[in-house]
Amino acid sequence: MNHKSRIISPSRPTLHFIARFIFARMDRVVSGIRPTGRLHLGNYFGALKNFLQMQHEHQCFFFIADYHSLTTHPNPQNLKGNVRTVLAEYLACGLDPDQCTLYIQSDLPQTAELYLLLNMHAYVGELERSTTFKDKVRQQPDNVNAGLLTYPVLMAADILIHRAAKVPVGKDQEQHLEMTRTFGNRFNRIYKSDIFPEPVAFNFGKQLVKVPGLDGSGKMGKSEGEGNAIFLSDAPDVIRKKVMRAVTDSGPTVSNSPKPEAIQNLFTLMSIVSKPETVKYFEEAYNNCSIRYGDMKKQLAEDMVVFTTPISEKIKETEADTSLLQKAISIGKEKAHQSANETLKLVRTAIGFSV
Ligand code: TYM
C-alpha cells in the first residue's frame, strides 16, 4: 500500500460544511466610502488600510456609498464617474473581490428597505443632535434635506443589513457607530429579537485615526479646499507643491515648547508615512529649536511620494480595465444580496410582515 492511498480526503459536501461553519463564526465586517471624489491619505489610513488586512481575516463587505452621496445632489455623469473611480482605487489598493464582498450600495436595495424600517424608530430629536448634521446645517443652509437628517439611519442600515460586528472607519464616524448601536438595540428590544449584534468602530492600531489636512487645522477631506488633501492618485510634483505650501510658522524659540496645531499636523502626517527615525530626527530638531520647516516638508513630500507612487500607477492601470471593474462588482453584488436577504427575512418576520 503506498503512502498516498492511506490519506483520507474529506468529500466535497464535508468540505463545504466545514467552510460554511468557519465562515459563520467569523466576525462580519462592513464599511463604505462615498463616491464624492478621489481617495486621499485620510481615507487610506482611516479606513482602507484596515479593509486590506481585514479581508483576509473576516467575512468582509465593502461598498461604495452612492446613496449617501446623493445628499449633495451630484449630476448623473459625475456620480457614475466617481463610483468607477472609487471602485478602481479600491482594487488598486489591494481589495480583492475573491477575499471580500465588494459592491455598490445602490445595487443592494435591501439596504433601502431596512433604512425605511429603522426610520420608524429613529427620533427627529436624536437625529438633529448628530454632530455631522449640525455641521451640514451650518455648511449648506440652503440644502438641509431629509436625507441629511436621516443619514445615520441609512448608515445603520448599511451595517445592520449584514449584521456586522466590526466597522473599520476613521474617527469622524464614531458618533454614527454609536447611533447604529442605538438603532439596532432598539429594534431588538421592540421586536423581542436578537437579530442585530452591537457593531464597533474598528482600527487595528486600537485607536481610531484622524489624518490632518495640510491647511493648518482640521482633518484631511475631499472638499476642505484646494491643497488640503493628498490624493492617492496625485502625481509626485503635485504632492511636492501641496506639501511645500502647507501652513507653518516662524519656528520655536524656546526648547521643548508645545507644538501649534499646524506644526503638530505635519508631525502627525510624518508619523504616518515616514520612518520612525525620520520623525525622531525632526522631533529633536524641533525641541532644540534648530528645525527648518523647509527641510521637514521636503522630507515629508518625498516620503509621501514613495508611498503613493506604486498605488497611483496601479490606479491608472485599473481605471482603464473596464472588464475587471465590471467583473469585480458583479461577483460582489451576488454575495451581498444573499447576506442581505437572510437579514431581511429575519427582520420582516420579527415585525410581523410574513403570513
Ligand atoms: P467618507 O466617504 O467621508 O470617508 C470614508 C472613510 O474614510 C475615513 N476618513 C478619514 N479617516 C481619518 N482621517 C481623515 N481625515 C479621514 N477622512 C475620511 C472616514 O472615517 C470613513 O471611514 N458615512 C461614511 C460612509 C458610509 C459608511 C457606511 C461607513 C456610509 N455607510 C457604513 C461605514 C459603514 C462617510 O461619509 O465616509
XYZ file of C-alpha atoms and ligand atoms in Angstrom:
392
model
C 0.000 0.000 0.000
C 1.571 3.270 -0.947
C 1.638 6.229 1.425
C -0.757 8.342 -0.630
C -3.624 5.858 -0.574
C -3.789 5.986 3.243
C -4.677 9.692 3.304
C -8.412 10.066 3.869
C -9.605 13.090 1.915
C -12.926 14.634 3.020
C -15.749 14.628 0.489
C -16.826 17.854 -1.224
C -20.034 18.230 0.887
C -17.953 17.806 4.068
C -15.508 20.498 2.939
C -18.418 22.739 2.054
C -19.928 22.197 5.515
C -16.610 22.966 7.249
C -16.156 26.127 5.168
C -19.682 27.333 5.997
C -19.126 26.575 9.681
C -15.871 28.583 9.786
C -17.445 31.397 7.764
C -20.470 31.616 10.070
C -18.233 32.007 13.118
C -16.107 34.792 11.636
C -16.874 38.352 12.647
C -18.690 40.154 9.894
C -17.200 43.444 8.809
C -18.869 46.275 6.886
C -17.597 49.629 5.674
C -18.027 52.053 2.803
C -16.708 55.225 1.247
C -18.778 57.900 -0.508
C -18.038 58.466 -4.211
C -17.543 62.197 -3.841
C -14.062 62.434 -5.351
C -10.734 60.663 -5.370
C -9.463 58.864 -2.262
C -6.908 60.665 -0.113
C -4.470 59.682 2.617
C -7.212 60.247 5.235
C -9.434 57.635 3.583
C -6.477 55.291 3.245
C -5.137 55.446 6.794
C -8.534 55.973 8.450
C -10.323 53.163 6.649
C -8.827 51.373 3.637
C -5.650 50.178 5.326
C -7.824 48.232 7.754
C -10.051 46.907 4.934
C -6.949 45.421 3.298
C -5.928 43.470 6.373
C -9.429 42.517 7.472
C -10.386 40.973 4.117
C -8.037 38.078 4.911
C -9.289 37.534 8.446
C -13.031 38.173 8.444
C -16.157 37.959 6.353
C -15.990 41.441 4.847
C -18.479 43.598 2.954
C -17.026 46.774 1.452
C -19.130 49.069 -0.670
C -19.273 52.392 -2.475
C -21.808 54.577 -0.656
C -23.543 56.167 -3.637
C -26.936 56.571 -1.878
C -25.163 58.641 0.778
C -23.543 60.884 -1.818
C -27.000 61.981 -3.088
C -27.411 64.443 -0.195
C -25.355 66.928 -2.236
C -27.284 66.283 -5.494
C -24.477 65.175 -7.860
C -25.267 65.110 -11.577
C -25.587 61.589 -13.053
C -22.378 61.793 -15.101
C -20.288 62.885 -12.129
C -21.827 60.242 -9.910
C -21.144 57.483 -12.433
C -17.550 58.624 -12.929
C -16.910 58.890 -9.190
C -18.288 55.413 -8.475
C -15.998 53.998 -11.144
C -13.033 55.900 -9.692
C -13.576 54.664 -6.135
C -14.008 51.108 -7.398
C -10.746 51.333 -9.378
C -8.993 52.824 -6.352
C -10.322 50.095 -4.038
C -8.921 47.442 -6.388
C -5.656 49.291 -6.989
C -5.038 49.491 -3.244
C -5.448 45.726 -2.965
C -9.087 44.941 -2.199
C -9.632 41.508 -3.693
C -13.169 40.543 -4.848
C -12.315 36.906 -4.053
C -11.419 37.742 -0.461
C -14.212 40.189 0.342
C -17.636 41.201 -0.925
C -17.261 44.380 -2.938
C -20.417 46.133 -4.119
C -22.163 49.371 -4.925
C -24.662 50.455 -2.257
C -27.450 51.170 -4.770
C -27.069 47.621 -6.148
C -28.434 46.434 -2.803
C -31.928 47.950 -2.439
C -32.459 45.713 0.604
C -30.493 48.425 2.431
C -33.165 50.951 1.482
C -35.905 48.687 2.874
C -34.085 48.264 6.176
C -33.498 52.054 6.249
C -37.258 52.611 5.922
C -37.979 50.151 8.732
C -35.329 51.604 11.063
C -36.612 55.135 10.355
C -39.862 54.273 12.163
C -37.944 54.074 15.434
C -35.408 56.871 14.844
C -36.464 60.099 16.508
C -36.090 63.543 14.979
C -34.636 64.915 18.225
C -31.772 62.415 18.331
C -31.060 62.850 14.613
C -30.923 66.640 14.989
C -28.349 66.255 17.761
C -25.881 64.441 15.437
C -22.678 66.491 15.088
C -22.425 65.779 11.361
C -25.988 67.004 10.830
C -25.324 70.204 12.777
C -22.134 70.795 10.745
C -24.016 70.262 7.474
C -26.762 72.675 8.505
C -24.049 75.293 9.021
C -22.202 74.456 5.799
C -25.194 74.138 3.438
C -28.133 76.092 4.931
C -29.947 76.071 1.578
C -29.945 72.286 1.298
C -30.991 70.810 4.633
C -32.825 67.817 3.158
C -34.414 64.864 4.958
C -31.655 62.600 3.618
C -29.123 64.607 5.624
C -31.198 64.273 8.776
C -31.613 60.514 8.371
C -28.049 59.933 7.100
C -27.140 57.993 10.308
C -30.149 55.699 9.820
C -29.009 54.818 6.303
C -25.543 54.167 7.651
C -27.014 51.925 10.359
C -28.928 50.047 7.639
C -25.664 49.504 5.697
C -24.060 47.940 8.729
C -27.025 46.043 10.159
C -28.118 44.573 6.818
C -25.096 42.240 7.115
C -25.316 42.020 10.928
C -21.737 43.266 11.171
C -19.734 43.297 14.403
C -16.805 45.446 13.245
C -16.761 48.612 11.176
C -13.363 49.955 10.107
C -13.724 53.750 9.920
C -11.918 56.956 10.812
C -12.548 58.949 13.977
C -15.142 61.192 12.295
C -17.572 58.240 12.066
C -17.524 57.345 15.765
C -20.847 59.017 16.571
C -22.536 57.309 13.614
C -21.484 53.960 15.051
C -22.937 54.900 18.412
C -26.235 55.691 16.678
C -26.090 52.391 14.782
C -25.856 50.553 18.092
C -28.801 52.552 19.422
C -30.991 51.734 16.403
C -30.016 48.048 16.356
C -30.575 47.596 20.091
C -33.871 49.463 19.910
C -35.089 47.181 17.121
C -34.051 44.081 19.086
C -35.865 45.353 22.171
C -39.084 46.435 20.433
C -39.417 43.255 18.404
C -38.081 40.980 21.155
C -35.382 39.607 18.881
C -31.608 39.334 18.895
C -31.114 39.855 15.191
C -28.563 42.652 15.399
C -25.195 42.499 17.155
C -23.600 45.678 18.563
C -21.121 46.855 15.939
C -17.970 48.703 16.991
C -15.837 51.211 15.090
C -12.580 49.435 14.442
C -8.924 50.182 13.791
C -6.025 47.721 14.022
C -3.989 50.417 15.706
C -6.572 50.254 18.549
C -7.407 53.959 18.322
C -9.489 55.471 15.548
C -7.462 57.712 13.288
C -7.918 61.324 12.247
C -5.495 62.252 9.483
C -4.981 66.023 9.460
C -5.025 68.176 6.337
C -2.275 70.487 5.090
C -4.074 73.753 5.677
C -3.175 74.086 9.325
C -6.332 72.936 11.050
C -8.856 70.132 10.945
C -8.902 66.850 9.064
C -7.880 65.908 5.568
C -11.012 65.917 3.420
C -12.121 65.809 -0.208
C -13.947 69.103 -0.002
C -11.854 71.001 2.537
C -10.334 73.314 -0.039
C -7.556 73.228 -2.607
C -4.293 71.805 -1.303
C -5.654 70.369 1.948
C -5.663 66.734 0.812
C -3.045 64.457 -0.739
C -4.857 62.106 -3.103
C -3.571 58.572 -3.717
C -3.588 59.394 -7.440
C -1.633 62.681 -7.141
C 1.485 62.951 -9.310
C 4.776 63.419 -7.388
C 5.104 67.076 -8.385
C 1.562 67.824 -7.246
C 2.348 66.261 -3.857
C 5.574 68.266 -3.544
C 3.771 71.521 -4.335
C 0.948 70.855 -1.874
C 3.297 69.908 0.962
C 5.644 72.853 0.387
C 2.620 75.168 0.634
C 1.476 73.661 3.962
C 0.955 76.155 6.769
C 3.863 76.575 9.234
C 5.123 79.382 11.466
C 8.438 81.076 12.222
C 9.598 78.138 14.371
C 10.085 77.517 18.107
C 12.219 79.908 20.159
C 12.046 78.052 23.473
C 13.275 74.456 23.865
C 10.644 71.731 24.230
C 7.754 74.119 23.636
C 4.334 72.682 22.762
C 3.578 72.463 19.043
C 0.954 74.720 17.466
C -1.777 72.768 15.622
C -0.382 73.329 12.107
C 3.047 72.020 13.149
C 1.606 69.092 15.093
C -0.329 68.196 11.933
C 2.893 67.977 9.909
C 4.385 65.698 12.554
C 1.248 63.545 12.554
C 1.440 63.199 8.768
C 5.115 62.359 9.046
C 4.422 59.671 11.636
C 2.026 58.074 9.146
C 4.258 57.939 6.053
C 7.858 58.281 7.278
C 10.256 56.010 9.140
C 10.342 56.389 12.961
C 13.972 57.588 12.818
C 12.963 60.405 10.440
C 10.233 61.552 12.822
C 12.683 61.331 15.735
C 15.233 63.465 13.875
C 12.743 66.288 13.276
C 11.256 65.970 16.796
C 14.735 66.542 18.220
C 15.344 69.455 15.863
C 12.027 70.970 16.953
C 12.793 70.511 20.636
C 16.225 72.141 20.388
C 14.859 74.931 18.131
C 17.084 74.063 15.154
C 14.266 72.799 12.934
C 13.986 74.078 9.344
C 10.427 73.552 8.201
C 11.514 73.679 4.547
C 13.692 70.587 5.094
C 10.963 68.850 7.046
C 8.394 69.482 4.310
C 10.784 68.271 1.585
C 11.327 65.032 3.504
C 7.599 64.624 4.183
C 6.769 65.151 0.487
C 9.373 62.571 -0.606
C 8.047 60.007 1.871
C 4.515 60.616 0.632
C 5.683 60.183 -2.966
C 7.357 56.879 -2.090
C 4.111 55.689 -0.508
C 1.672 56.834 -3.198
C 3.639 56.178 -6.422
C 3.033 52.402 -6.672
C -0.641 52.958 -5.800
C -1.159 55.766 -8.311
C 0.443 53.681 -11.070
C -1.866 50.796 -10.249
C -4.879 53.166 -10.202
C -4.162 54.256 -13.810
C -3.903 50.634 -14.922
C -7.081 49.582 -13.090
C -9.170 52.540 -14.233
C -8.522 51.576 -17.845
C -9.691 47.992 -17.341
C -13.478 48.134 -17.718
C -13.957 44.367 -17.764
C -12.042 43.961 -14.483
C -14.215 46.641 -12.854
C -17.436 45.077 -14.107
C -16.413 41.589 -13.050
C -15.413 42.724 -9.551
C -18.741 44.379 -8.962
C -20.944 41.616 -10.359
C -19.407 38.931 -8.104
C -19.891 41.214 -5.099
C -23.498 42.062 -5.864
C -24.491 38.388 -5.757
C -22.804 37.771 -2.411
C -24.200 40.973 -0.875
C -27.745 40.043 -1.941
C -27.503 36.664 -0.285
C -26.391 38.112 3.039
C -28.922 40.982 2.954
C -31.822 38.682 2.085
C -31.048 36.490 5.090
C -31.209 39.511 7.410
C -34.344 40.973 5.831
C -36.145 37.670 6.191
C -35.500 37.709 9.951
C -36.437 41.394 10.200
C -39.690 41.027 8.255
C -40.697 38.027 10.330
C -39.896 39.866 13.594
C -42.024 42.836 12.505
C -44.931 40.599 11.546
C -44.935 41.024 7.772
C -44.949 37.388 6.765
C -48.129 35.339 6.929
P -16.400 59.151 3.867
O -16.678 58.828 2.456
O -16.449 60.564 4.299
O -14.999 58.588 4.296
C -14.668 57.235 4.084
C -13.814 56.699 5.201
O -12.609 57.462 5.314
C -12.464 57.932 6.651
N -11.825 59.247 6.636
C -10.815 59.591 7.439
N -10.170 58.901 8.397
C -9.177 59.542 9.026
N -8.781 60.817 8.737
C -9.416 61.535 7.791
N -9.011 62.756 7.506
C -10.480 60.922 7.092
N -11.314 61.341 6.099
C -12.142 60.293 5.831
C -13.876 58.007 7.212
O -13.877 57.955 8.616
C -14.504 56.789 6.573
O -14.202 55.634 7.317
N -20.627 57.916 6.213
C -19.399 57.377 5.656
C -19.642 56.355 4.550
C -20.517 55.234 4.986
C -20.174 54.158 5.856
C -21.342 53.366 5.951
C -19.007 53.826 6.546
C -21.817 55.061 4.601
N -22.308 53.926 5.174
C -21.359 52.189 6.746
C -19.037 52.666 7.341
C -20.185 51.876 7.425
C -18.629 58.538 5.052
O -19.146 59.570 4.751
O -17.328 58.270 4.818
